[in-house]
Structures are given as C-alpha cells and as structure tokens.
PDB file of C-alpha atoms in Angstrom:
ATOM      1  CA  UNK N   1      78.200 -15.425  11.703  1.00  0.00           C
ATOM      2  CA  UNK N   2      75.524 -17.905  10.277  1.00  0.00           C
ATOM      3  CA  UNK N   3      75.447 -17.822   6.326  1.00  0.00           C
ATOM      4  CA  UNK N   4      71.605 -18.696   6.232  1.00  0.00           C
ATOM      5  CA  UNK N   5      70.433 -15.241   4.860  1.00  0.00           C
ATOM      6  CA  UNK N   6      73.455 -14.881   2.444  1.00  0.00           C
ATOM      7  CA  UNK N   7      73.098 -18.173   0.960  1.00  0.00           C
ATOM      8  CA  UNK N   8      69.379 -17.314   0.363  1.00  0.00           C
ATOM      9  CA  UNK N   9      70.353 -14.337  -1.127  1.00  0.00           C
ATOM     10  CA  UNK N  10      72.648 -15.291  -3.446  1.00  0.00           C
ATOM     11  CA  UNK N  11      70.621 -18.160  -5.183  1.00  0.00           C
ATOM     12  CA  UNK N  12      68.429 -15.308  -5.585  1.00  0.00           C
ATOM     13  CA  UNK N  13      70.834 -12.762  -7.228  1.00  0.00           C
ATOM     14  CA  UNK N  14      71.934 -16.438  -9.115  1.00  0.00           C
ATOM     15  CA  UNK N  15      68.229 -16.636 -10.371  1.00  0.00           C
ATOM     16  CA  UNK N  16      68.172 -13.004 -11.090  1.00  0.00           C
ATOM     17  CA  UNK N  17      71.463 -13.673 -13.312  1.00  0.00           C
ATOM     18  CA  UNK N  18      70.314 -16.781 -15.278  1.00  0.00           C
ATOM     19  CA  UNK N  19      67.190 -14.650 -16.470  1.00  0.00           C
ATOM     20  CA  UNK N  20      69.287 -11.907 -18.005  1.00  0.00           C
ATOM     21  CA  UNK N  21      69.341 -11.295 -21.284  1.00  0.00           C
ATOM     22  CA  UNK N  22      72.280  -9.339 -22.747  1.00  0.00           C
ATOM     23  CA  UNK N  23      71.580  -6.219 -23.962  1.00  0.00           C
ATOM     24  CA  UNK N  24      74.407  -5.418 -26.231  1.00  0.00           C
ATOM     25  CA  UNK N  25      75.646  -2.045 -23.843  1.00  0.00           C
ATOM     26  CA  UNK N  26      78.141  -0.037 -25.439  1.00  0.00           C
ATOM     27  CA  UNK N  27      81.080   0.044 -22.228  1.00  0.00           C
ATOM     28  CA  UNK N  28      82.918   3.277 -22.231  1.00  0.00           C
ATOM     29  CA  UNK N  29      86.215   2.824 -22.855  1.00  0.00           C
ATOM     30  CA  UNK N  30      89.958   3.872 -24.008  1.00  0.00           C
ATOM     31  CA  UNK N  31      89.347   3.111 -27.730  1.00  0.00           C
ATOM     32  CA  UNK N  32      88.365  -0.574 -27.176  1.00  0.00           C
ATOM     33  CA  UNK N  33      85.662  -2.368 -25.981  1.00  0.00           C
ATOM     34  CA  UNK N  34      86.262  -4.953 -23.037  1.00  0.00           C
ATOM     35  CA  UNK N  35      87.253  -8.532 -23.494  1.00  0.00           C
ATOM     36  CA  UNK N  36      84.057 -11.332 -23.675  1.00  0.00           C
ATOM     37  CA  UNK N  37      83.143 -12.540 -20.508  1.00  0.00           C
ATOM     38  CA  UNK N  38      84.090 -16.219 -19.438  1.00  0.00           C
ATOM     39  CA  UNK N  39      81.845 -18.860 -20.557  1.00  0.00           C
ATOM     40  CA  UNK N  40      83.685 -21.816 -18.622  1.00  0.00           C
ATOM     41  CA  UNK N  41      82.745 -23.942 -21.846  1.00  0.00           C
ATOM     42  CA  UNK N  42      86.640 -25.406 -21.391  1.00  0.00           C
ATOM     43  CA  UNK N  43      86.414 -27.048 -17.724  1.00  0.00           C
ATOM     44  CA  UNK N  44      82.973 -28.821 -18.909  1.00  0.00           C
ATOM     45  CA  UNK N  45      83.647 -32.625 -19.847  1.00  0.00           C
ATOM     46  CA  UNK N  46      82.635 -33.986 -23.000  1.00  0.00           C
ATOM     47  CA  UNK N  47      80.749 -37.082 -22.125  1.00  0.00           C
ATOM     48  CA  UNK N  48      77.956 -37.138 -25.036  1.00  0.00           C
ATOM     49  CA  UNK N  49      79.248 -40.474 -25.779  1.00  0.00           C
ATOM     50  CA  UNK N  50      77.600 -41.688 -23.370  1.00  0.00           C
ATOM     51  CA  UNK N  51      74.411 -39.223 -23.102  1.00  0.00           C
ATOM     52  CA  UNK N  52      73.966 -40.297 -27.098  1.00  0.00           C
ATOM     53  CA  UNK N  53      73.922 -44.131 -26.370  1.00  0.00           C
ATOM     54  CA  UNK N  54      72.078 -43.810 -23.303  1.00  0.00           C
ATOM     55  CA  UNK N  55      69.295 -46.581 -24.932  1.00  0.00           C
ATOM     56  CA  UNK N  56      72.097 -49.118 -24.644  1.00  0.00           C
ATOM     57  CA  UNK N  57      71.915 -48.793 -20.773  1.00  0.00           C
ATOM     58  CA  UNK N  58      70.754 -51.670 -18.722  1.00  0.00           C
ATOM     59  CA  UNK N  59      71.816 -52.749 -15.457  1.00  0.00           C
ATOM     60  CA  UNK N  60      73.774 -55.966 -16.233  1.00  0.00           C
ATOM     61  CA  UNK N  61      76.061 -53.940 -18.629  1.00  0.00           C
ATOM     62  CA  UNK N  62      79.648 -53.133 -18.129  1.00  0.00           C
ATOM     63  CA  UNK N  63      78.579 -50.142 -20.318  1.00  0.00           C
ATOM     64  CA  UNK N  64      75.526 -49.286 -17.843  1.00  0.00           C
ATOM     65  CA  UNK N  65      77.897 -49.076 -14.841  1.00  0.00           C
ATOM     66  CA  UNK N  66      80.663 -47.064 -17.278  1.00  0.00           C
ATOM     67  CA  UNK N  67      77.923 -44.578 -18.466  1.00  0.00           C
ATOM     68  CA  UNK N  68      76.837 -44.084 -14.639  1.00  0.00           C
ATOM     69  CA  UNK N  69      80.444 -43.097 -13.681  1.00  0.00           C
ATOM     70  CA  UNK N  70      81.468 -40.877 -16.279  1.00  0.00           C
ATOM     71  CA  UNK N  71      77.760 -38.946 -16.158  1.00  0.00           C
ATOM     72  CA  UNK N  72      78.332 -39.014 -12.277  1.00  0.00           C
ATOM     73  CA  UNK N  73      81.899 -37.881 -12.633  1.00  0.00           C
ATOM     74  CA  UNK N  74      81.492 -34.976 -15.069  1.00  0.00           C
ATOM     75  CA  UNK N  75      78.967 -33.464 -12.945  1.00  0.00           C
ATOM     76  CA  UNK N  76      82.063 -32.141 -10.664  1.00  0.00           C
ATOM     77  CA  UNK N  77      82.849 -29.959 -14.253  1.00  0.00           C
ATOM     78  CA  UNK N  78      79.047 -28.389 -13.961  1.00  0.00           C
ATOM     79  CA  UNK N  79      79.801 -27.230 -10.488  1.00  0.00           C
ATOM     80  CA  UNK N  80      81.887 -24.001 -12.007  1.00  0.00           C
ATOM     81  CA  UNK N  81      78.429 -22.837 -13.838  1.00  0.00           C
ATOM     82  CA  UNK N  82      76.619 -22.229 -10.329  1.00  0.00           C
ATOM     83  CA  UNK N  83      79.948 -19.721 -10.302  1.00  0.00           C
ATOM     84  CA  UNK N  84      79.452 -18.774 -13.845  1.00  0.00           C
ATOM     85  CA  UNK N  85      75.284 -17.256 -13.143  1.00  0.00           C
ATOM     86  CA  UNK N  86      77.246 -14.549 -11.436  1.00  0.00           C
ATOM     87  CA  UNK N  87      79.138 -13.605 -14.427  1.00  0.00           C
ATOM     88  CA  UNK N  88      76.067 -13.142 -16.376  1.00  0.00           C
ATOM     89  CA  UNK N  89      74.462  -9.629 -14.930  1.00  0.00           C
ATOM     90  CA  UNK N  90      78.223  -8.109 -16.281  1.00  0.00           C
ATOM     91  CA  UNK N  91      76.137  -7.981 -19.887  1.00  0.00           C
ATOM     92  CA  UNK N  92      73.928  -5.424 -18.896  1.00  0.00           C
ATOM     93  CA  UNK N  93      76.725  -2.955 -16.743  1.00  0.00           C
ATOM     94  CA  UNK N  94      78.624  -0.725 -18.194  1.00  0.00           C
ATOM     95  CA  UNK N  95      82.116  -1.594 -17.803  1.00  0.00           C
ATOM     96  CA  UNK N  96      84.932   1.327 -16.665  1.00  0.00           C
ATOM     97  CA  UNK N  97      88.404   1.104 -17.844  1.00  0.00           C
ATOM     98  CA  UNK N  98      90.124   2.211 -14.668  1.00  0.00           C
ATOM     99  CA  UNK N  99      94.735   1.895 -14.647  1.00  0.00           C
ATOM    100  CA  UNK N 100      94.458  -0.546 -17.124  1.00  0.00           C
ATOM    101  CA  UNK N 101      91.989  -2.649 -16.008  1.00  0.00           C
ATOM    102  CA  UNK N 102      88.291  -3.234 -16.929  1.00  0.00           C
ATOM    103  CA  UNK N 103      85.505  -2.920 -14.227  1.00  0.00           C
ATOM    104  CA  UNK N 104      82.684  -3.973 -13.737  1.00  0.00           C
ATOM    105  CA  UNK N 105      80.097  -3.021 -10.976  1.00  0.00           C
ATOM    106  CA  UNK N 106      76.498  -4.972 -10.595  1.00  0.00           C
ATOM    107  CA  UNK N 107      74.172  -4.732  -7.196  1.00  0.00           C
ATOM    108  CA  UNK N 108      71.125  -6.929  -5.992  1.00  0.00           C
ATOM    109  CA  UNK N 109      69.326  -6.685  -3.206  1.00  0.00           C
ATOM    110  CA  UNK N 110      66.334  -8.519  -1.022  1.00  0.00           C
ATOM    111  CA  UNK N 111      64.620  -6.364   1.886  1.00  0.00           C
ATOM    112  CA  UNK N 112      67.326  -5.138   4.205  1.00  0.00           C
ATOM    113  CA  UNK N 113      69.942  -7.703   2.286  1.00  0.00           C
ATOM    114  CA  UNK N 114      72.102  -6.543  -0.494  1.00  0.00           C
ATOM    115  CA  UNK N 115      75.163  -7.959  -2.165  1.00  0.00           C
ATOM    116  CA  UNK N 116      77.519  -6.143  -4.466  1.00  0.00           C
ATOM    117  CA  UNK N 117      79.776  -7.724  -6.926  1.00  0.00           C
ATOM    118  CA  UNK N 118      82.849  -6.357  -8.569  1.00  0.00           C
ATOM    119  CA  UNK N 119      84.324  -8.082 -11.606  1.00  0.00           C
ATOM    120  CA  UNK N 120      87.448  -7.078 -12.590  1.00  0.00           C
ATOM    121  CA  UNK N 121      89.633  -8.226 -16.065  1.00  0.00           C
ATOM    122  CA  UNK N 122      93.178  -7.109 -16.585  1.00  0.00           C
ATOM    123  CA  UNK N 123      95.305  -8.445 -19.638  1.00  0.00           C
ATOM    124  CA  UNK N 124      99.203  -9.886 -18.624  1.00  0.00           C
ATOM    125  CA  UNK N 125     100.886 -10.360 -21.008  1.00  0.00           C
ATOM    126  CA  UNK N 126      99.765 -13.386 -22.669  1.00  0.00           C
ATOM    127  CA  UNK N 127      96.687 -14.180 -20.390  1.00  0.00           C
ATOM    128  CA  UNK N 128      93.049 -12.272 -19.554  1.00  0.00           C
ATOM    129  CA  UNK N 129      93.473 -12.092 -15.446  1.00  0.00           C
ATOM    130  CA  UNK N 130      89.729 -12.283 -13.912  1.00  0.00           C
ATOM    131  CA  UNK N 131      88.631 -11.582 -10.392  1.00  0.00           C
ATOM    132  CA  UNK N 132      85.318 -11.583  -9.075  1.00  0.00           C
ATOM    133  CA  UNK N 133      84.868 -10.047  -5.642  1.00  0.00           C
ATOM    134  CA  UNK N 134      81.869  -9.985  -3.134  1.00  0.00           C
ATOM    135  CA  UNK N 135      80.725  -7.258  -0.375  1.00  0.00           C
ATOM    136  CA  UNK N 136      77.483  -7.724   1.708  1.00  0.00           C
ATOM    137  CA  UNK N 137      75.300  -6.432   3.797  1.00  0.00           C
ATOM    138  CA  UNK N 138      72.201  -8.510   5.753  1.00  0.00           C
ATOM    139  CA  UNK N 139      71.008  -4.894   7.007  1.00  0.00           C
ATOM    140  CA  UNK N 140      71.489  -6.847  10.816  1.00  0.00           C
ATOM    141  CA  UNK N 141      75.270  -6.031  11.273  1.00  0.00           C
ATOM    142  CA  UNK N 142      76.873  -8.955   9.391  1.00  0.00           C
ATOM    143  CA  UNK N 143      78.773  -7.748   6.486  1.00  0.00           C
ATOM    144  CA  UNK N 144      81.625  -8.600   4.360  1.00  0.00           C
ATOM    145  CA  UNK N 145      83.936  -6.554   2.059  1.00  0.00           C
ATOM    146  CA  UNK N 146      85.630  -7.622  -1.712  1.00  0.00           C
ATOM    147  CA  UNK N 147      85.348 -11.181  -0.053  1.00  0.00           C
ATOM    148  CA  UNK N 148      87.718 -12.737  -3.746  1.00  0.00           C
ATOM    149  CA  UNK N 149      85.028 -15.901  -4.824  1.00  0.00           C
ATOM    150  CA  UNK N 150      86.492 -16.711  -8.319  1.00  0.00           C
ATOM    151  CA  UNK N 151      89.939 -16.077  -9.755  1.00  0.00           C
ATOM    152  CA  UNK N 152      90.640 -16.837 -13.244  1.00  0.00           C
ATOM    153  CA  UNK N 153      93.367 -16.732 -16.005  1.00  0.00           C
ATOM    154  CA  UNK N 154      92.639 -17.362 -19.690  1.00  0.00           C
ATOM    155  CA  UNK N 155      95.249 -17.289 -22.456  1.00  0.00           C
ATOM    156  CA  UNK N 156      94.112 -15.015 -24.890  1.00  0.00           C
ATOM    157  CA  UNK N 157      94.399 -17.813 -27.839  1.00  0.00           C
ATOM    158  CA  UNK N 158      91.972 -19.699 -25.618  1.00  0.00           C
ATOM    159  CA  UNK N 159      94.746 -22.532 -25.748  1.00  0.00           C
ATOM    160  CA  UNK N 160      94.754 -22.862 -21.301  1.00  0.00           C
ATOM    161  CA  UNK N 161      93.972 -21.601 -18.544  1.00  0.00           C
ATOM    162  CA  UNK N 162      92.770 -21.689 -14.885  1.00  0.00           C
ATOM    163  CA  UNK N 163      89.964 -21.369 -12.508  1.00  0.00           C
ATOM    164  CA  UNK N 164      89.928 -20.943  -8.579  1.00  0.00           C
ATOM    165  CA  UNK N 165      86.394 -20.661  -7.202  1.00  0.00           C
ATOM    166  CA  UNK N 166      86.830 -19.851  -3.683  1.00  0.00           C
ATOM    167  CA  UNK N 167      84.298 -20.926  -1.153  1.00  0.00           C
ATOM    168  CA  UNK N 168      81.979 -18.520   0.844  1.00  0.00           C
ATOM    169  CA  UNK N 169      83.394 -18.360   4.408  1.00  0.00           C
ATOM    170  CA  UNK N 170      83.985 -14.741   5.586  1.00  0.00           C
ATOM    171  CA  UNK N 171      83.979 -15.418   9.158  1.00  0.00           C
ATOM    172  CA  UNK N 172      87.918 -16.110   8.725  1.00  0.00           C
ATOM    173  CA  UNK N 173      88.103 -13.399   6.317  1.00  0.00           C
ATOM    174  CA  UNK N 174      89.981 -15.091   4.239  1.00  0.00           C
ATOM    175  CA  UNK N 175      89.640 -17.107   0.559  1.00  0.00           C
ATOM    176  CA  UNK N 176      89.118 -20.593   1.119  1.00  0.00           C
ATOM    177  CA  UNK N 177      89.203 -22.813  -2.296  1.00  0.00           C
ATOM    178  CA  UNK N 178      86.709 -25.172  -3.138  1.00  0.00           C
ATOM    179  CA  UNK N 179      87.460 -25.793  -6.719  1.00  0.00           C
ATOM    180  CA  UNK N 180      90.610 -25.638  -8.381  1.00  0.00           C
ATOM    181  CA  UNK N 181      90.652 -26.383 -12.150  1.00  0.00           C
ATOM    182  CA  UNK N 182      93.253 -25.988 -14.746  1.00  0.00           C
ATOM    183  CA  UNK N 183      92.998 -26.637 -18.332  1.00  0.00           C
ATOM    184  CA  UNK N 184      94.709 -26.870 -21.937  1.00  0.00           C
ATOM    185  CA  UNK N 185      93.798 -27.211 -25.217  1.00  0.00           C
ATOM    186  CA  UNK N 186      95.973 -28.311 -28.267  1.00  0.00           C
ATOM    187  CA  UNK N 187      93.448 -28.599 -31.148  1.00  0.00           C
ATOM    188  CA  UNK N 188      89.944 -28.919 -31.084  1.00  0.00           C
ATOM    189  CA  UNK N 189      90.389 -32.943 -30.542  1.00  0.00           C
ATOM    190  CA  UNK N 190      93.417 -32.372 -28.046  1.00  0.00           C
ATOM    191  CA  UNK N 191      92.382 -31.714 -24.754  1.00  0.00           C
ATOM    192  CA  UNK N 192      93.167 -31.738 -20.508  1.00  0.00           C
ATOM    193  CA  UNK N 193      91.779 -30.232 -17.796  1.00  0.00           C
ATOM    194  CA  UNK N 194      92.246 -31.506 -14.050  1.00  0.00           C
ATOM    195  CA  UNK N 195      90.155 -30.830 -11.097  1.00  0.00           C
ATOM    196  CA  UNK N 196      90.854 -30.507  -7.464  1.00  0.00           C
ATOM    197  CA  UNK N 197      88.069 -30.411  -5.050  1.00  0.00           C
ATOM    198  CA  UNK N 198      88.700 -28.881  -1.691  1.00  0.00           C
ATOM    199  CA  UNK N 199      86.749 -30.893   1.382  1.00  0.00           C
ATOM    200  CA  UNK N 200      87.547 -28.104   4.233  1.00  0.00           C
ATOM    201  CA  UNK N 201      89.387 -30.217   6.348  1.00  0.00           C
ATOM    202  CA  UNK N 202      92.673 -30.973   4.471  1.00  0.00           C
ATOM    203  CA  UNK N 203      91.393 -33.632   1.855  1.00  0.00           C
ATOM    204  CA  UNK N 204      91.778 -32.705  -1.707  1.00  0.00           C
ATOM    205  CA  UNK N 205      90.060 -35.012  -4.325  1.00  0.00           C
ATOM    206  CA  UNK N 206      91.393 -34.785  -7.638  1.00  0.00           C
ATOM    207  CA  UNK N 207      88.917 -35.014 -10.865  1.00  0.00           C
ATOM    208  CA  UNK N 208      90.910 -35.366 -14.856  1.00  0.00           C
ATOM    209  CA  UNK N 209      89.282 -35.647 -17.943  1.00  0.00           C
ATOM    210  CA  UNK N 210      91.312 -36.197 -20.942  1.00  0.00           C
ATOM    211  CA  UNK N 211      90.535 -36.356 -24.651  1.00  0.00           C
ATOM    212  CA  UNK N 212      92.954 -37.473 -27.292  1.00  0.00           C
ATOM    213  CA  UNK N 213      91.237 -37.716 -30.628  1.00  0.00           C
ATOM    214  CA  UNK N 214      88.628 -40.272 -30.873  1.00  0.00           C
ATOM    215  CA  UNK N 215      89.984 -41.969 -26.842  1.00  0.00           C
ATOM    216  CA  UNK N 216      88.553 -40.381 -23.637  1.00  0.00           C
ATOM    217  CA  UNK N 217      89.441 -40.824 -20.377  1.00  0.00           C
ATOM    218  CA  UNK N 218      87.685 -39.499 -16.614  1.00  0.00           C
ATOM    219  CA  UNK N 219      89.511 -40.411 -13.531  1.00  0.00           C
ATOM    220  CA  UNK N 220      88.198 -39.924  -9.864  1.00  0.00           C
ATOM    221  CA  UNK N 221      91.120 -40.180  -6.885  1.00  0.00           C
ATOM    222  CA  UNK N 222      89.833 -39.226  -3.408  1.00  0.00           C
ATOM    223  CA  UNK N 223      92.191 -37.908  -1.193  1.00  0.00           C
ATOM    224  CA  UNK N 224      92.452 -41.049   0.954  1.00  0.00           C
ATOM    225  CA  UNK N 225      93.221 -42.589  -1.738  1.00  0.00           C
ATOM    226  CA  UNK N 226      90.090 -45.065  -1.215  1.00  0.00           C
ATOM    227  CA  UNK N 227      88.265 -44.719  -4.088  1.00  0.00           C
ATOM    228  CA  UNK N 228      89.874 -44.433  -7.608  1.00  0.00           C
ATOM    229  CA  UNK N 229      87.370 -44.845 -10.313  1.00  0.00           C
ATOM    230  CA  UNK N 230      88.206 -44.939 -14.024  1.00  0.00           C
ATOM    231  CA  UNK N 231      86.134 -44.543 -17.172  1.00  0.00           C
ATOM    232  CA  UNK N 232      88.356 -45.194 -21.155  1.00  0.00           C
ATOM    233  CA  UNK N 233      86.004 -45.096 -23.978  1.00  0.00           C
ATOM    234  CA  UNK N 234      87.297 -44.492 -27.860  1.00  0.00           C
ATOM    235  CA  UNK N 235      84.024 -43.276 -30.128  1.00  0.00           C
ATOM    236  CA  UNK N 236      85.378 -44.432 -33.225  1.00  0.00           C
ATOM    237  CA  UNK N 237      85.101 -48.431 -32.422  1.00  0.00           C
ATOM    238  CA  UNK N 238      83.163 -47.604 -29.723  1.00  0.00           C
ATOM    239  CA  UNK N 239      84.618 -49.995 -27.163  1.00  0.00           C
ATOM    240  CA  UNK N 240      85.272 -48.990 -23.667  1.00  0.00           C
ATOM    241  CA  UNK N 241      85.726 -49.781 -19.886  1.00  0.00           C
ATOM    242  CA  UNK N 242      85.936 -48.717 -16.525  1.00  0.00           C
ATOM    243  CA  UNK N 243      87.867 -49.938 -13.472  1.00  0.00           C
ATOM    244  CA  UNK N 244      87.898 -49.439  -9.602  1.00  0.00           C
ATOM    245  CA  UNK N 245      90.891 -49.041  -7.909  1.00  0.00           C
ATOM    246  CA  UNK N 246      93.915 -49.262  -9.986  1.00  0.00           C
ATOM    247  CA  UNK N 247      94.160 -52.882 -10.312  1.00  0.00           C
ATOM    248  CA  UNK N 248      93.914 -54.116 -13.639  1.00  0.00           C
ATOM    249  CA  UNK N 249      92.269 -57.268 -12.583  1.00  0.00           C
ATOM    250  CA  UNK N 250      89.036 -54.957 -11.485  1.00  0.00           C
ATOM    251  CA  UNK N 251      88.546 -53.858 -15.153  1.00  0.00           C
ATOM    252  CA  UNK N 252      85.218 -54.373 -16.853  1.00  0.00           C
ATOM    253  CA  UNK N 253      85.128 -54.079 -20.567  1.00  0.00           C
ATOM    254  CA  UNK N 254      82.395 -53.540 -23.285  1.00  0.00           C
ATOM    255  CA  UNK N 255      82.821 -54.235 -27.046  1.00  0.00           C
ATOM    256  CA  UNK N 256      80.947 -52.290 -30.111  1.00  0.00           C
ATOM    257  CA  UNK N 257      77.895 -53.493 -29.780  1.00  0.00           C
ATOM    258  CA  UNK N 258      77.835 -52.780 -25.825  1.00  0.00           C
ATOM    259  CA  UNK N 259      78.093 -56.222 -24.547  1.00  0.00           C
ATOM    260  CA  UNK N 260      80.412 -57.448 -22.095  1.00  0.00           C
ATOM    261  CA  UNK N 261      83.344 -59.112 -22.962  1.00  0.00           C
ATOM    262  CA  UNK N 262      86.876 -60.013 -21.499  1.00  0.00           C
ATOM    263  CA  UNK N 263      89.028 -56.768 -21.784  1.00  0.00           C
ATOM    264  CA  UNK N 264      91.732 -58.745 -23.806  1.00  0.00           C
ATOM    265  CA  UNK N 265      89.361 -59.391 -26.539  1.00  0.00           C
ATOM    266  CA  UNK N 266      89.099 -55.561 -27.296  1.00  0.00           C
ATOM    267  CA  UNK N 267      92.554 -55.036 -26.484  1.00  0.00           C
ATOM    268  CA  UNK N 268      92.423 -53.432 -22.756  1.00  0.00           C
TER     269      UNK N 268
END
C-alpha cells in the first residue's frame, strides 16, 4: 500500500490541529470533567543555555561546536510535538466517559480521504494511561482501522512518565515504534528523560538529557556504537565541554568567558 496520500493527509489534519483554538467545551461526564490533555512539555530538553549565549558563537570555539551539538541533539526531543498537533483538535470535542474511561472522537477529511482519530485516557492507579488510535480511508480501497500511533503514561503528580509514538506502517498491521521516551522529575531543578530512536531495521539510537541543578548533560549513542557525542555545561560558572567518543583525551573545554582552554584548568 503506498503511504503517499495518507502522509499528505495527515500534515493536513496536523495543520488543521495547530490552528485550533480551544474553545473551553463543557465534556459530559460522571460528575467530573476529563483530565488536561498532554502537553509533552517534560520530554523537551532545556538547552536555553546555549540559545541565550548564542552571540558567543564563532567557529574556532570549543563553545561554537558544544552549542551546535546540544541545539542539534535536542531537536530529537521536538520530534514528539509533530505527535502532539494531533492532540490538539481533542479541545474542541466533547469527550464521553464510557467504563471508566474518557473518549474522545475528532474526524478530518480531504476529497475522498478521511482520517478518524480516537483518543482515549483511563486513570491506573497512580498514572493517566493515554492512547491515541488512527482509522483511514483514501476513498480508493486502502484503509486502516484503530492503527495505536502514540501510547502514553503520566503519573498524576506529573513526577514521570512515558511516551511511545509508534510509526505509521499499516501494511503489517501492526505498531511499529519510532520513538520511545521515558522521563522523571524530582524537583523543578531535578530532572531525566532518555530517548530511544527506532531506525526500522534493528538499530536503536539512544538520546539522554539530564539536569542536576545548575549541571546539564545531552548524550548521543548510535546503535553501532560509532558515534557517541557528549555535551556538560553548568550555568552557574558557566564553563562547559563536549567530547566525541568516550575517550577523555577527545574532550574540548570552554571557560566563563567562552574561550578555549585545557579541560584541567576548569576542572573536567
């Protein structure tokens, strides 16, 4: 089955969802309103470090080629919010509480194409449970039904939790994952969330970013194990570096005022 059409369609119905506004429905329900939808704010790296002392880049600086890697890195984190457009439309339908579960139903169609997704939220215990399930019709004879692109659970203190988003491949009829994130949160300063990206033939590459306080770290491992990048930078003293491979000797270190120096001389 070529996935031309569907693809087309759904960066439409992901347009469609980025220009919603919310609307503030009133869901029916059994004496409670539904839980907020997922905002993905938690698997998003913090890397503003970087993004606020972008004038210090150059391209002799340790600090340029740090600032390059983490920005580069922590766009893998930004690939859930292509997911998260999806999500959005679930604002303006009315939600049904159906055997303990909330429900939501949402439809958008293009000529003879249409695509119907179900999202679906079911408190366990200590966790909000999320799926998100696609059916489709190209009008042609290709169709898929509840095809399961994003699986979720979120603690309800906010303190961890986990995303699958599931590549689109119905001619196997089955899930296929592309992303798999988990993450938890300690305190607002206390933070880890690891990434593992899915290549389709058996590789996995594996994404972290950790913060602890004022010290940040991003890590990049492929799956071959070829390429294992490293970015450390601490905001308060503002010092940092980043390495390739994990050979200490391959470590290139910048001090507060963003110049190069040997590592030992800022204590890396």
């Amino acid at each position: 089955m070529k996935l031309s059409n569907t693809i087309k369609l759904f960066s439409c119905l992901l347009f469609f969802s980025l220009l919603t506004i919310s609307c503030g429905d009133d869901p029916a329900s059994a004496n409670e309103d539904p839980p907020a939808l997922p905002s993905f704010e938690n698997v998003t790296a913090d890397v503003s470090f970087f993004e606020q002392n972008s004038s210090e880049v150059n391209s002799e600086s340790n600090f340029s080629a740090a600032y390059n890697h983490a920005i580069g890195l922590s766009s893998v984190s930004f690939i859930s919010g292509i997911y998260l457009g999806f999500f959005n439309p679930a604002d303006q339908s009315e939600a049904d509480f159906k055997n303990g579960k909330w429900v939501w139903e949402y439809t958008y169609s293009d000529g003879s194409e249409s695509v119907m997704i179900t999202l679906i939220a079911e408190e366990v215990g200590s966790n909000m449970v999320w799926e998100m399930n696609w059916s489709y019709d190209d009008g042609a004879g290709n169709s898929f039904e509840d095809y399961t692109m994003v699986q979720g659970m979120v603690a309800l203190d906010g303190s961890s939790g986990s995303w699958t988003f599931n590549d689109m491949d119905p001619e196997t009829n089955t899930e296929t994952p592309y992303l798999i994130t988990t993450w938890e949160r300690s305190s607002e300063t206390n933070y880890e969330s690891t990434t593992e990206i899915y290549d389709g033939s058996g590789g996995v590459d594996t994404y972290t970013f950790t913060q602890n306080g004022e010290v940040f770290d991003v890590s990049y491992t492929s799956s071959d194990q070829q390429t294992n990048i490293y970015v450390h930078w601490e905001t308060d003293v503002q010092t940092g570096y980043y390495q390739i491979g994990d050979d200490q000797g391959s470590r290139y270190c910048w001090d507060a005022t963003f110049q190069n120096v040997t590592c030992s001389d800022v204590g890396y």
